[in-house]
Amino acid sequence: MTRPAGTTDAPSPDAAPIAGDGPAPGEDPVPGDGPAPGDGPAPGEGPAPGEGPAPGDGPDAAPSPPPATPTEATRAADENPSPAPSRRRARLARRIVLGLVLVLLLPVLAAEAALRINGTGDPADGTRSRNRDAVWLGHAWVDGRKTDADIAALARRLAGTGIRDLYVHTGPLEHDGTLERSLYPRARWLTGAVHRALPGVRVQAWLGDVLATEGPDGMRLDRPATRAAVTGSARRVLAEGFDGVHFDLEPAHSGDAGYLDLLDRVREVTADRDAVLSVAAHQIDPLPALHAVAGALTGHPKWWSQRYFGQVARRVDQIAVMSYDTMQPTEGTYGGYVAQQTSLALEATPDGTDLLMGLPFYHENRFGHRAHAETVPAAVRGVRLGLSRTDADRARFGVALYVDFAATEADWTAYREDWVSPGGA
């Protein structure tokens, strides 16, 4: 997930060409246009050969200038070449460009129209919070910047909501998988204070890093030593009183076997301690194999296949889809996209795993994210529509709010009114 611009509190867990000018068909003569065969005087309309002088002929007519010599004619042609061939080439080039633009643009417009349609309709009754929601919290909660007063304010903020899990930024991990203890000096204070102020709310250690999947720098999960070190880091944060481990390792490519092996290793650790293992997950291919196409064209696959998403979901207790940074231009298409992602994720997630859909509690404008399009109301509407169409009665379902330090009052209000108590229920 991309980080909100200008924030240093925490990294994030996991964006059309205009038709060129040119004459419309028929505006200009196409190459070779001119009189059609047979144009001109009909047979017998003009004087026949030998009938008499043509108009202008005769003794009073002005003398004709002498014909240009071949040398003069050649020189005039060289100095004033005919512009017709260059104009024809320019028109042809414009038409080719226009055709290519239309070939690229029409599928995009069709897809956007389909998403807009997918975002219409009425959510089913009962598609609301199941009290399994979560929120990502910044690093200030474990490094000494927060106090007991902040805990009391957090308790007031979460009262009456469906939030059960806090993903508290505790990393980042080093590229070799280790975790500096100096990063979380107030971890024990935080877990104890939350347990006292918010009984039943779980505090998970959010551990993340950049993976070396698209460049030379970053964590390499293909190395057994790195996976072992990450597992050791998970064990140490659990010893600090955390109720679980939440991984945000990006970009994890679809099919990454090292990532699956890491989850298997850490799951053994969390299960032994009756703790939770959760992950921030990439979005699912909106079209079959789109991740492979994107990877071949850009080097950034972005999406997971639905099959790989299911493999990850079976290895964890919670999976939170980063359903933002979608490149959608409007609220209508964004809501339709979230509805589609919700349905795809529901189909792939086993009944024993909590599925959470991410809500954008941040407002920056950059490539991939437009604040006017990716709004909390649009996301909640999409979540409810996808839930209604796919598994309206699913119990192990919720939303995850990203992120506390960038949220506005309007974000919290939309979450409460549209998801916790839709329609005042």
PDB file of N, CA and C in Angstrom, residues 80-88:
ATOM      1  N   ASN A  80       8.782  24.822 -57.083  1.00  0.00           N
ATOM      2  CA  ASN A  80       7.419  24.811 -56.544  1.00  0.00           C
ATOM      3  C   ASN A  80       6.838  23.413 -56.630  1.00  0.00           C
ATOM      4  N   PRO A  81       7.344  22.504 -55.798  1.00  0.00           N
ATOM      5  CA  PRO A  81       6.827  21.126 -55.872  1.00  0.00           C
ATOM      6  C   PRO A  81       5.363  21.075 -55.444  1.00  0.00           C
ATOM      7  N   SER A  82       4.649  20.106 -55.933  1.00  0.00           N
ATOM      8  CA  SER A  82       3.232  19.944 -55.596  1.00  0.00           C
ATOM      9  C   SER A  82       3.081  19.527 -54.143  1.00  0.00           C
ATOM     10  N   PRO A  83       2.219  20.211 -53.348  1.00  0.00           N
ATOM     11  CA  PRO A  83       2.058  19.842 -51.928  1.00  0.00           C
ATOM     12  C   PRO A  83       1.161  18.638 -51.711  1.00  0.00           C
ATOM     13  N   ALA A  84       0.542  18.139 -52.750  1.00  0.00           N
ATOM     14  CA  ALA A  84      -0.448  17.069 -52.556  1.00  0.00           C
ATOM     15  C   ALA A  84       0.128  15.828 -51.893  1.00  0.00           C
ATOM     16  N   PRO A  85       1.286  15.287 -52.289  1.00  0.00           N
ATOM     17  CA  PRO A  85       1.786  14.065 -51.631  1.00  0.00           C
ATOM     18  C   PRO A  85       2.040  14.240 -50.141  1.00  0.00           C
ATOM     19  N   SER A  86       2.613  15.397 -49.710  1.00  0.00           N
ATOM     20  CA  SER A  86       2.888  15.590 -48.284  1.00  0.00           C
ATOM     21  C   SER A  86       1.598  15.712 -47.484  1.00  0.00           C
ATOM     22  N   ARG A  87       0.570  16.388 -48.069  1.00  0.00           N
ATOM     23  CA  ARG A  87      -0.708  16.491 -47.350  1.00  0.00           C
ATOM     24  C   ARG A  87      -1.351  15.126 -47.202  1.00  0.00           C
ATOM     25  N   ARG A  88      -1.252  14.325 -48.254  1.00  0.00           N
ATOM     26  CA  ARG A  88      -1.845  12.993 -48.172  1.00  0.00           C
ATOM     27  C   ARG A  88      -1.153  12.150 -47.114  1.00  0.00           C
TER      28      ARG A  88
END
